[in-house]
XYZ file of C-alpha atoms in Angstrom:
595
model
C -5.523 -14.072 -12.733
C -4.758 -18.234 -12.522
C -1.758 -19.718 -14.064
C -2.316 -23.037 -15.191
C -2.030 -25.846 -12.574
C 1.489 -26.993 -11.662
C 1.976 -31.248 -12.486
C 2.941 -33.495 -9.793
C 4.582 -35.636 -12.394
C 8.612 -34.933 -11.770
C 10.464 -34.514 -15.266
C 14.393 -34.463 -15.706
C 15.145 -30.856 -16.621
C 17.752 -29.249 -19.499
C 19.183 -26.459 -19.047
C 17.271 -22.588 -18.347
C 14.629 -25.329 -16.200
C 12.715 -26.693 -18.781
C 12.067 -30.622 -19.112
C 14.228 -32.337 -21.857
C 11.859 -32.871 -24.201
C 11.475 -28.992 -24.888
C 14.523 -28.030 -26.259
C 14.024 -24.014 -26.576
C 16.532 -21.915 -25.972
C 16.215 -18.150 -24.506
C 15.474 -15.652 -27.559
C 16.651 -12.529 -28.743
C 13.794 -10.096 -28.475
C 14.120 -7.539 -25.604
C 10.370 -9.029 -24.019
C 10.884 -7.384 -20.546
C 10.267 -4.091 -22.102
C 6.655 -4.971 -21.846
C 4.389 -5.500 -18.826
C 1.783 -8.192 -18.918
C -2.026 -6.775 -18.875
C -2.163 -7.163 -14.960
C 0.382 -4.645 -14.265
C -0.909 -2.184 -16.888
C -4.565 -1.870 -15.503
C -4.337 -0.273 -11.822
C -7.630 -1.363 -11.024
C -7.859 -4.894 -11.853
C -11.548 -6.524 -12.288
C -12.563 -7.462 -8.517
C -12.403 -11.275 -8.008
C -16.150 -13.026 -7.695
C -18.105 -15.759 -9.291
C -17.761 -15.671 -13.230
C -20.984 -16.698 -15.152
C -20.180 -16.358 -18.221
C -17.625 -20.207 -18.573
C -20.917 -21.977 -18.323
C -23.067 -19.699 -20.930
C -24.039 -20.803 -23.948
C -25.227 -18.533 -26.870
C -28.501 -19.385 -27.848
C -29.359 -16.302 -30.030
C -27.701 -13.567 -31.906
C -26.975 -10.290 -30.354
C -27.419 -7.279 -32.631
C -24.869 -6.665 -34.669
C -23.910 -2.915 -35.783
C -21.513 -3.087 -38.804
C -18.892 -0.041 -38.521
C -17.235 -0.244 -42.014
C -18.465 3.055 -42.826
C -16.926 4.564 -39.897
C -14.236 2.929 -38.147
C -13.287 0.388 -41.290
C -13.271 3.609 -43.684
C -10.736 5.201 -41.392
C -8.378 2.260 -41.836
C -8.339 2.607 -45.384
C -5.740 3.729 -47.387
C -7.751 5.061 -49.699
C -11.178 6.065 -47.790
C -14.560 5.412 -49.329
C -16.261 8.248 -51.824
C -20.122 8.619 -51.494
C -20.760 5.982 -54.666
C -18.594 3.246 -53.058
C -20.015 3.947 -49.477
C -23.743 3.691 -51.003
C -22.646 0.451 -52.766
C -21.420 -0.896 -49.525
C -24.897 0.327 -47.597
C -27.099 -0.781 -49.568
C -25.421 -4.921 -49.067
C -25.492 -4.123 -45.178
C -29.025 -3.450 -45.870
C -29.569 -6.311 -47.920
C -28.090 -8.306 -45.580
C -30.052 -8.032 -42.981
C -28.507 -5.523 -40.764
C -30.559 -3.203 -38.634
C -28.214 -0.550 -36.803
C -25.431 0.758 -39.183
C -22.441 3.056 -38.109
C -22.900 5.343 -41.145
C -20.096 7.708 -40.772
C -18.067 10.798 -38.527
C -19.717 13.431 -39.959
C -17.244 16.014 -38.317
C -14.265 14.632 -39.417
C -14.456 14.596 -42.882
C -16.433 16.574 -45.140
C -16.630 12.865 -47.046
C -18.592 11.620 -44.217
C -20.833 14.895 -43.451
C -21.898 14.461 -47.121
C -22.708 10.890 -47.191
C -23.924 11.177 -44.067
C -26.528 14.107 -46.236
C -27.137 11.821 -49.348
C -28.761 9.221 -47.018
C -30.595 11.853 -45.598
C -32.024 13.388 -48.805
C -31.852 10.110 -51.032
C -34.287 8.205 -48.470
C -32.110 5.236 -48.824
C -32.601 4.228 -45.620
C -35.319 1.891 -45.018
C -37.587 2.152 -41.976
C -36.448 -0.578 -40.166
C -32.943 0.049 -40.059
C -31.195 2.707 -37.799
C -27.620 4.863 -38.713
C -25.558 5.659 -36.152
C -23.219 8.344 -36.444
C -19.990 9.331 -34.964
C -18.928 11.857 -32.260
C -16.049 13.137 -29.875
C -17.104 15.257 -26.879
C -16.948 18.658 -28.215
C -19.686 21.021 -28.613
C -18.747 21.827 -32.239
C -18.430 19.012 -33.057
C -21.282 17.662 -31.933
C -23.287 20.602 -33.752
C -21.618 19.714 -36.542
C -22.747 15.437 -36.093
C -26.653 17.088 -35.671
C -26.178 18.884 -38.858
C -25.589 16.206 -40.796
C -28.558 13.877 -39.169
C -31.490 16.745 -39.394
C -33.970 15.290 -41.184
C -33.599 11.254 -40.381
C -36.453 10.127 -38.743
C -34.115 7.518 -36.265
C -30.409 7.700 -35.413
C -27.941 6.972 -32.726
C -25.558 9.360 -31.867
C -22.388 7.931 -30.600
C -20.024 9.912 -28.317
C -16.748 9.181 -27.256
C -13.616 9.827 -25.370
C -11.003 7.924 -24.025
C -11.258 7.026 -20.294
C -8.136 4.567 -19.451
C -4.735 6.501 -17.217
C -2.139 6.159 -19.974
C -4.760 8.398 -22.597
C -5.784 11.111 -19.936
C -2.265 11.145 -18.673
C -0.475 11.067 -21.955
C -2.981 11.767 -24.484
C -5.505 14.315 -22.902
C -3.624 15.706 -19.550
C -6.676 15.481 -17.612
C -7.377 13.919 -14.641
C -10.331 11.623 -13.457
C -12.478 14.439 -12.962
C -11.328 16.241 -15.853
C -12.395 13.264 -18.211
C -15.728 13.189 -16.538
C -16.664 16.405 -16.677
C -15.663 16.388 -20.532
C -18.102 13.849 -21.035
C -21.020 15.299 -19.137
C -20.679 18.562 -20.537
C -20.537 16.829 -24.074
C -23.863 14.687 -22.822
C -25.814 16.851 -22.000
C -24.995 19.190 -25.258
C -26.105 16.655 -27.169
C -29.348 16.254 -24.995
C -30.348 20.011 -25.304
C -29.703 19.554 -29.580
C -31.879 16.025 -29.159
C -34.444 18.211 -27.700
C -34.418 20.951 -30.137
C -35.100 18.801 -32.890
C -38.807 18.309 -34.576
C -41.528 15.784 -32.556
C -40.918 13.260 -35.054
C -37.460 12.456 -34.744
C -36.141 10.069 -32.634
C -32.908 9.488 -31.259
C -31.263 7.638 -29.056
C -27.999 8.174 -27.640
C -24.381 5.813 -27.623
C -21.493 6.112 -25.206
C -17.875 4.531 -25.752
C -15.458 4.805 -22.379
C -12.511 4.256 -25.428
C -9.365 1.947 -24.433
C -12.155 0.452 -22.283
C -10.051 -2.569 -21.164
C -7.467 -0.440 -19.981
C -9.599 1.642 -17.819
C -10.476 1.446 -14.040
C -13.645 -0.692 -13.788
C -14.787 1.616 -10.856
C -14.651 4.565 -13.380
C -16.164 2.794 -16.150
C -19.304 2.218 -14.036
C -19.039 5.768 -12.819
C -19.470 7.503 -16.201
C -21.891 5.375 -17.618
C -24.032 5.281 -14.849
C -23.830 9.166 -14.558
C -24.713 9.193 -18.688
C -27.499 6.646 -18.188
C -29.365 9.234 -15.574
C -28.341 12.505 -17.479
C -30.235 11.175 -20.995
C -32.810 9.635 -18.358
C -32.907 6.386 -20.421
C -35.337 3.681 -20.137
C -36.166 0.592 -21.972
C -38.809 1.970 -24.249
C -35.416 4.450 -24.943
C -32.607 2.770 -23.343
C -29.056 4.093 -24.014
C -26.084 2.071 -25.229
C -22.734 1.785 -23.147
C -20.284 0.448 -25.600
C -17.404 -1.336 -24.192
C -14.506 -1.201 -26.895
C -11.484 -3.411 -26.633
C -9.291 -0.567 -28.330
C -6.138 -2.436 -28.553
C -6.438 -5.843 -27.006
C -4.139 -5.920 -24.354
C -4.952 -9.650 -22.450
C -6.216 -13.067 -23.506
C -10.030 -12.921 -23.825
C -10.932 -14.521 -20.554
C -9.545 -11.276 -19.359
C -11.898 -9.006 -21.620
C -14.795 -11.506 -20.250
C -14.159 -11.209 -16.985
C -14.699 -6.621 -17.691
C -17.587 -7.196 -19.398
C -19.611 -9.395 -16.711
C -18.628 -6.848 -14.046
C -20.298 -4.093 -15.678
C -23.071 -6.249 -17.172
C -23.818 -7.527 -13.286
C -23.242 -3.478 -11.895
C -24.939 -1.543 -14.136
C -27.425 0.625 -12.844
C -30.663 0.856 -14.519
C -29.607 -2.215 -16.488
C -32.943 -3.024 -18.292
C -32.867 0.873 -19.800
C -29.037 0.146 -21.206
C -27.804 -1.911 -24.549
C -24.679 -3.600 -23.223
C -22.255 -3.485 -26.740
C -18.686 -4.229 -27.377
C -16.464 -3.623 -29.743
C -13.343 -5.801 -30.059
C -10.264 -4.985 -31.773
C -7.534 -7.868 -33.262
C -4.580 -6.874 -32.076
C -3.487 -9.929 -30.245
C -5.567 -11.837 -33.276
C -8.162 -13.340 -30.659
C -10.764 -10.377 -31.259
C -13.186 -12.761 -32.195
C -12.964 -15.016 -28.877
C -12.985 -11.597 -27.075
C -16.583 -11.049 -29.003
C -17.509 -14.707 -27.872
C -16.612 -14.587 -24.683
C -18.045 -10.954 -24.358
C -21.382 -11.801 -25.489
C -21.569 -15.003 -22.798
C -20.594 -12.465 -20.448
C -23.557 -10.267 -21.250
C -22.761 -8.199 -24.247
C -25.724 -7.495 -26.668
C -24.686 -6.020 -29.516
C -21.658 -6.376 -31.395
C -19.614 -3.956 -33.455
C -17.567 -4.763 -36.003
C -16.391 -4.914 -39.700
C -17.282 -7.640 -42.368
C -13.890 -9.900 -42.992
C -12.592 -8.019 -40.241
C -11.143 -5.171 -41.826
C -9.993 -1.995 -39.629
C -7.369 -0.337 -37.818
C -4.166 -1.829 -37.340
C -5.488 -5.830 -36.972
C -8.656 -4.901 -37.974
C -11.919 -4.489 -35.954
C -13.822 -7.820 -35.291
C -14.660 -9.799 -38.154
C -18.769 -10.192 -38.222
C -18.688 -12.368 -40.879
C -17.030 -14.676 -38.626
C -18.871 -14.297 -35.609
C -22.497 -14.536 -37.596
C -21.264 -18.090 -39.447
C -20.013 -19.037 -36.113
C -23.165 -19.104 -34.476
C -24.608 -20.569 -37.670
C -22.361 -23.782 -37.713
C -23.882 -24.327 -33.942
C -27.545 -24.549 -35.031
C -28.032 -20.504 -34.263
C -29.579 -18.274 -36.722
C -27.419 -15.327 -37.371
C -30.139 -12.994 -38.505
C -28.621 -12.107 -41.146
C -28.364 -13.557 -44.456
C -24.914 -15.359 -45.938
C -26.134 -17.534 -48.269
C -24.187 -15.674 -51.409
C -20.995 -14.946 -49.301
C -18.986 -14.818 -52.404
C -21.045 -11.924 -53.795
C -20.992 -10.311 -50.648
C -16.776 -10.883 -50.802
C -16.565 -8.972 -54.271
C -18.665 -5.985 -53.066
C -16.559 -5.464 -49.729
C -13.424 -5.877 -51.794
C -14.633 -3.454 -54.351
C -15.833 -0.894 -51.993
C -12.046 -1.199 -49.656
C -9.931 -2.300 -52.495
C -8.367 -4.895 -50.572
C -8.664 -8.472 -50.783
C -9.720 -11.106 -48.176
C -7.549 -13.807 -47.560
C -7.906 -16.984 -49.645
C -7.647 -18.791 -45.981
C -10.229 -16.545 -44.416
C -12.942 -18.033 -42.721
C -15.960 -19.235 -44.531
C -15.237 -16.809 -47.275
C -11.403 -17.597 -48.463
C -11.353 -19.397 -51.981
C -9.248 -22.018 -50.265
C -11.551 -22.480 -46.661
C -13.732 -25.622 -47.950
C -10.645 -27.369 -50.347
C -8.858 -30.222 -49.157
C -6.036 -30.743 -51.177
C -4.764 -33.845 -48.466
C -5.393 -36.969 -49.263
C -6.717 -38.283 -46.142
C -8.612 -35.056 -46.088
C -10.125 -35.998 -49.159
C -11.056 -39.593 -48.422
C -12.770 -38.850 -45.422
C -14.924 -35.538 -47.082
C -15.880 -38.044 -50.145
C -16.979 -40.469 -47.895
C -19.322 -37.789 -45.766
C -20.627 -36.623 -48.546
C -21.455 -40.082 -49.313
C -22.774 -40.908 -46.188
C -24.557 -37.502 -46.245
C -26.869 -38.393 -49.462
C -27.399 -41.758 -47.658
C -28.809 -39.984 -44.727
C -31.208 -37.270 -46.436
C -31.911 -40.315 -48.977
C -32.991 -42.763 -46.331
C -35.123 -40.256 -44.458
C -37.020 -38.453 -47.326
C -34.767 -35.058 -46.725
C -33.736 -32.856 -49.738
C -29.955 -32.847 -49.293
C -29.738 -28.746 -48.272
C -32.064 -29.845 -45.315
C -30.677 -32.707 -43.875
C -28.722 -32.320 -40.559
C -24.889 -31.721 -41.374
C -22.013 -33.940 -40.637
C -19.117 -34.115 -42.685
C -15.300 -34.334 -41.815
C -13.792 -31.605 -42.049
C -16.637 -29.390 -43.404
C -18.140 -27.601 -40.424
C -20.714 -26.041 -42.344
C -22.329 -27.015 -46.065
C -20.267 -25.078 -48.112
C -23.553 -25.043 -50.443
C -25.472 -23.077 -47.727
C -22.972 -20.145 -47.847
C -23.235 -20.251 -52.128
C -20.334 -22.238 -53.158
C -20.444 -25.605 -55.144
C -18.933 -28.394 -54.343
C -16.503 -28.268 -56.997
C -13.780 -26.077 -54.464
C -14.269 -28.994 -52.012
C -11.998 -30.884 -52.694
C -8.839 -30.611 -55.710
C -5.892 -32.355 -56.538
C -2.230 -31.645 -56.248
C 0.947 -33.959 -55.285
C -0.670 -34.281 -51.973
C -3.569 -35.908 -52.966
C -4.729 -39.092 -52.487
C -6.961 -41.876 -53.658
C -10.352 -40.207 -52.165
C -9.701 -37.067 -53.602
C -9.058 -38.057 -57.107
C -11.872 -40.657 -57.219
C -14.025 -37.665 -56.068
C -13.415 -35.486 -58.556
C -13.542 -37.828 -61.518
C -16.907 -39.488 -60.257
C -18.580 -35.237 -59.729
C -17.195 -34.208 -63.078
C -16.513 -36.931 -65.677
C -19.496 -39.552 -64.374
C -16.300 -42.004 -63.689
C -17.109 -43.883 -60.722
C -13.706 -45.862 -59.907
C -14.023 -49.159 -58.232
C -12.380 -49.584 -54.844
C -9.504 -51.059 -56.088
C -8.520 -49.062 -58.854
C -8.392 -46.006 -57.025
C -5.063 -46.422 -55.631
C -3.507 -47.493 -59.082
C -5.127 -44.157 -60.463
C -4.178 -42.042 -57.601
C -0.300 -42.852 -58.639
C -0.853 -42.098 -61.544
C -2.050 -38.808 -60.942
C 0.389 -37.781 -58.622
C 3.152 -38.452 -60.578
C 1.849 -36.110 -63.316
C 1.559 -33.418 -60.276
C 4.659 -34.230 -58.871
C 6.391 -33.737 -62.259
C 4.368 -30.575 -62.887
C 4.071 -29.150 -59.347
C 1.011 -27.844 -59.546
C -2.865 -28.632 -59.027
C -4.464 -30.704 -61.368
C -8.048 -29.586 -62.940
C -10.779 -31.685 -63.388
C -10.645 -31.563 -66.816
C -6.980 -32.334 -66.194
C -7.780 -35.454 -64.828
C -10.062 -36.413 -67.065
C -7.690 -36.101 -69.859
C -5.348 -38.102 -67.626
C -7.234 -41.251 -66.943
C -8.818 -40.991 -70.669
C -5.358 -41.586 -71.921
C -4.108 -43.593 -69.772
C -7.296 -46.208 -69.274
C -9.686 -45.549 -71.941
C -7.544 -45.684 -75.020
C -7.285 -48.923 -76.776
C -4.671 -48.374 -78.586
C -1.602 -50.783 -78.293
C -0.076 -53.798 -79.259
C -3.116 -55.804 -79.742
C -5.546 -54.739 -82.034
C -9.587 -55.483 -82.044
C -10.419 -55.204 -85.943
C -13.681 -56.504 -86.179
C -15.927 -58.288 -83.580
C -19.746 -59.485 -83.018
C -20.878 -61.470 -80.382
C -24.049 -64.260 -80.813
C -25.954 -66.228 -78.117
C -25.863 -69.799 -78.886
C -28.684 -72.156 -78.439
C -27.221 -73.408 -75.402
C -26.994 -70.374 -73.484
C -23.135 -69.600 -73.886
C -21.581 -66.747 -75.981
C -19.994 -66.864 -78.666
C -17.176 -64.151 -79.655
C -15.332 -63.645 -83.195
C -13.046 -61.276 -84.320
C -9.968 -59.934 -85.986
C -7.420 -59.550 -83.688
C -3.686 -58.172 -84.627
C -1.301 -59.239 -82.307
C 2.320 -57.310 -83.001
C 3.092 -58.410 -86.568
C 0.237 -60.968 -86.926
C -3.350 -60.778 -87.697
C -5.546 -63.631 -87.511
C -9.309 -64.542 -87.171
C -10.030 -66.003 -83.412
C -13.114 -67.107 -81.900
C -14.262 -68.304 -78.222
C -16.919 -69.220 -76.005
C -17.595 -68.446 -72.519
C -20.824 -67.596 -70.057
C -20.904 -64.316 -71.357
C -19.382 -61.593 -73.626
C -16.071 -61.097 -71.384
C -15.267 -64.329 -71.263
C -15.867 -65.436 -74.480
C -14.073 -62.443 -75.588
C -10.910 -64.042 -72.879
C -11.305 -67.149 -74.943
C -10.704 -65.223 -78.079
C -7.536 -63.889 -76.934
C -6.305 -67.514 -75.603
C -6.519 -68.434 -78.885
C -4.199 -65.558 -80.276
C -1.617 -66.696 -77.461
C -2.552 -63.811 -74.836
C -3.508 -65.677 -71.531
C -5.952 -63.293 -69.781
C -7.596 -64.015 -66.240
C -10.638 -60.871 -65.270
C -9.543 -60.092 -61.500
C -12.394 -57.858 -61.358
C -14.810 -56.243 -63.214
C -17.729 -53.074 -62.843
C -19.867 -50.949 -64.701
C -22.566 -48.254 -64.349
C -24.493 -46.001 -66.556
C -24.449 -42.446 -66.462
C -24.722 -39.175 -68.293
C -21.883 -38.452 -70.515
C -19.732 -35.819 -69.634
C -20.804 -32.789 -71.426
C -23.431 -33.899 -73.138
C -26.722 -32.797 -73.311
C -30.503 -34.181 -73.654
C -29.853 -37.156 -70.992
C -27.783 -38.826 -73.564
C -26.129 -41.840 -71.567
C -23.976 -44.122 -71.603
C -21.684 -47.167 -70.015
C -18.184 -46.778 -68.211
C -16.688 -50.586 -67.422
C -13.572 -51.052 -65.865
C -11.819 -54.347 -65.794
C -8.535 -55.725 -64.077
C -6.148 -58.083 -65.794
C -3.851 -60.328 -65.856
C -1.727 -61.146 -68.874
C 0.656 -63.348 -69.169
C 1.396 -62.750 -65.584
C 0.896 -59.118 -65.331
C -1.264 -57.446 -63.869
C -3.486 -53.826 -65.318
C -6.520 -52.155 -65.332
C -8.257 -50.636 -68.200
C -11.727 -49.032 -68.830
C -14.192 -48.847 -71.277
C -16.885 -46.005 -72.697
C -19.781 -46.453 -74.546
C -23.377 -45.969 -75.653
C -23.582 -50.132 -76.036
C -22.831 -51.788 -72.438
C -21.362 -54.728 -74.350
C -19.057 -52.196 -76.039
C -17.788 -50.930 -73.099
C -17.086 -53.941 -71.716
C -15.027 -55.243 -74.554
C -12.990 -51.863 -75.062
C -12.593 -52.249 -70.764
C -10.775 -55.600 -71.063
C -8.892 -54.288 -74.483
C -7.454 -51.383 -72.866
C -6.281 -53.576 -69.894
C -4.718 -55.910 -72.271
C -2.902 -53.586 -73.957
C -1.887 -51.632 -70.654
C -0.137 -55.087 -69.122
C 1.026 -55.623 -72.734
C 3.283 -52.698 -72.877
């Protein structure tokens, strides 16, 4: 093992020898009752050339999804046959093809779902169950019961191989282990034998606490399992390499798996698989790593659910290789229905933080967070627009979204939401997707303020709707100290308008008319003449479907910044008419700097 690289750059040191600018102090936890993972394995991985930093993963490896089996026993309450169907028939769905079904001699649970596939022919000819075995005769009798009459299946045998289990656990030696194993191997290959000409089975061995284990011994008992079921690669065995508890940082785990992917004998007849564990939380780097090292098939759980830290999350690992340009092989594209079906079938729930699947995992609720996704997004519908791409087909490449949350079945509307933290982007976002409101530049930061102080007073998110009730109040309504009774607008002879109205100013009402290039500012005019000096800063509009509405019905936002009488607001307008719009715009900003 390499520690990282000493610096030749000389810093002043505090006290206990670290530099100054790391200020931590010695803790409390007794940490030298534990050895670090080179002193626990006695047989370290020999040093040599490592392929697998300079791998890439250009495909998927096959994935075997052991919810059934090793995710069941983690339960609190384990799976009945309905709930264990439910969840089999979505792996199926899915797209896997090798399913760890059950451990039929543990449980008469298991034997009997284990049966109901059998019987109920709900397993479709394409996909292969694996079932579950330790290395005892009767219990390996009792695993061929429950498989008579499948026409595939794997049957997995294990036993742990690593010096702390045979010392502690099993009080056997070496040889004791090994000739466990070959005496439950080749049981299993005189009840393979027995069975009818049409079955076919292949065979699964799992050296448990693997990465604990001598690597010497490893090779030694798969090797000697690989000649005793005589496999080949029209019927090649599978030597799966479990990271039982994790135990090292997954370079380590890497560095197992390529020696016994490089020293395997009769490698082309053997399935190199792994199954990580999470108890150090990195069991999906280990999977990674492991599969660049020459794993090719991966066990694990979907959202990662399992023993202790759970087994390796395949959800993960699948979307993983999707977000580089890989196809998974297997099918995501509703991941919140598959969610509810694995939270119905383990009754517990995944983690609003999860990856890819959380209810929080594509929100931004920052406000440079938001900016930058509304701008993507933008940019996005530029791209697909300018090349002739439907959207869902264009390349992807948006801050802070690493895949399209739309390919994985979400809407957009969980991108992004407002709270305190907001900012500008966020807000301007949400108004334009769900009230048609697109907000010029340089109204979005008044807006924004105004929005986080209702957020900040209420301390909690704000819903679309939320805002929309927000800036309707606040910019739309015309209601206020000046007061647009009547109005009509004519196009003189000459080209210029010509506005008059009834316009109440506080206690006085009067009859006002004015001229100008167009409606605005012959509506301005209007109000000079009623003693409200008004300048237009700036001024937009854009038609759009009305919130809500139906049948294409459409209609005119304008927004307009003011200045009266030397202050300074902006107001907006909505309305079938465009000229309407624009009128109640410049009204409402009035009235807003009139306040």
């Amino acid at each position: 093992m390499t520690t990282t690289p000493s610096t030749t750059t000389a810093h002043p040191t505090a006290p206990y020898g670290r530099p100054l600018w790391n200020p931590q102090r010695p803790g409390p936890m007794p940490y030298h009752r534990y050895r670090p993972f080179q002193e626990r394995v006695r047989v370290p991985v020999p040093a040599e050339g490592r392929g697998w930093p300079s791998a890439r993963i250009e495909r998927a490896p096959l994935w075997v999804p052991v919810d059934l089996r090793d995710g069941n026993q983690a339960l609190a309450e384990p799976m009945d046959t309905p709930r264990k169907r439910r969840f089999f028939d979505l792996l199926v769905r899915l797209g896997f093809k090798e399913i760890e079904v059950g451990y039929p001699s543990a449980s008469r649970t298991d034997f009997d779902f284990v049966r109901h596939l059998v019987t109920s022919g709900a397993v479709p000819d394409d996909v292969t169950p694996v079932v579950f075995t330790p290395a005892r005769r009767d219990l390996i009798d009792r695993t061929f019961e429950a498989v008579a009459g499948l026409p595939r299946a794997v049957v997995h045998l294990y036993m742990a191989t690593s010096p702390v289990w045979r010392e502690v656990v099993l009080g056997r030696d070496r040889d004791g282990v090994r000739a466990s194993v070959r005496d439950a191997a080749a049981h299993m290959a005189r009840r393979a034998d027995a069975l009818p000409g049409g079955a076919h089975l292949r065979f699964q061995f799992s050296p448990e606490t693997f990465n604990l284990t001598e690597p010497d011994y490893v090779l030694e008992l798969c090797d000697g399992l690989t000649e005793l079921w005589d496999a080949s690669p029209d019927r090649p065995v599978t030597h799966n390499l479990p990271a039982t508890v994790e135990i090292a940082t997954p370079n380590v785990y890497a560095d197992q798996i390529e020696y016994v992917h490089r020293h395997l004998s009769r490698r082309d007849a053997v399935i190199l698989s792994v199954h990580p564990h999470n108890d150090r939380g990195t069991g999906v780097a280990c999977a990674e790593l492991a599969v660049l090292a020459g794993a090719q098939r991966v066990e694990g759980c979907l959202f990662g659910n399992g023993e202790r830290t759970g087994n390796v999350d395949l959800v993960t690992l699948a979307l993983n290789l999707y977000a580089q340009g890989v196809d998974p092989m297997v099918d995501f594209s509703d991941i919140d229905a598959v969610r509810a079906t694995v939270e119905h079938c383990n009754r517990l729930p995944v983690h609003p933080r999860h990856p890819y699947a959380g209810d929080l995992v594509h929100t931004a609720f920052s406000g440079t967070h938001q900016d930058a996704i509304s701008k993507g997004l933008d940019a996005h519908a530029r791209r697909a627009a300018e090349t002739g791409t439907a959207p869902e087909l264009a390349p992807w490449s948006v801050p802070y979204l690493p895949i399209d949350p739309a390919d994985v079945g979400r809407s957009y509307e969980a991108v992004i939401r407002v709270n305190s933290q907001s900012g500008k982007g966020g807000v301007a976002y949400l108004l334009r997707a769900h009230a048609s409101l697109d907000l010029p530049r340089r109204m979005r930061p008044e807006v924004s303020r105004a929005v986080q102080e209702a957020t900040d007073g209420s301390g909690r998110e704000a819903t679309p709707k939320e805002l929309y009730e927000l800036f309707r109040t606040t910019y739309l309504a015309v209601d206020g100290p000046v007061r647009l009774d009547a109005w009509s607008v004519h196009r003189e002879p000459s080209g210029a308008h010509r506005f008059v109205c009834s316009l109440g100013h506080g206690d006085r009402t009067g009859d006002h008319e004015g001229t100008g290039d167009g409606p605005v500012s012959a509506f301005v005019d209007a109000l000079a003449g009623a003693g409200l000096a008004v300048a237009v800063l700036d001024f937009a509009e854009h038609r759009s479907a009305a919130p809500g509405e139906e049948g294409g019905a459409e209609v005119t936002t304008a927004y307009a910044e003011c200045r009266v009488n030397g202050t300074t607001a902006w107001g907006a307008g909505r309305d079938a008419s465009s000229l309407t719009a624009a009128v109640h715009a410049v009204l409402a900003a009035v009235n807003r700097a009139a306040r």
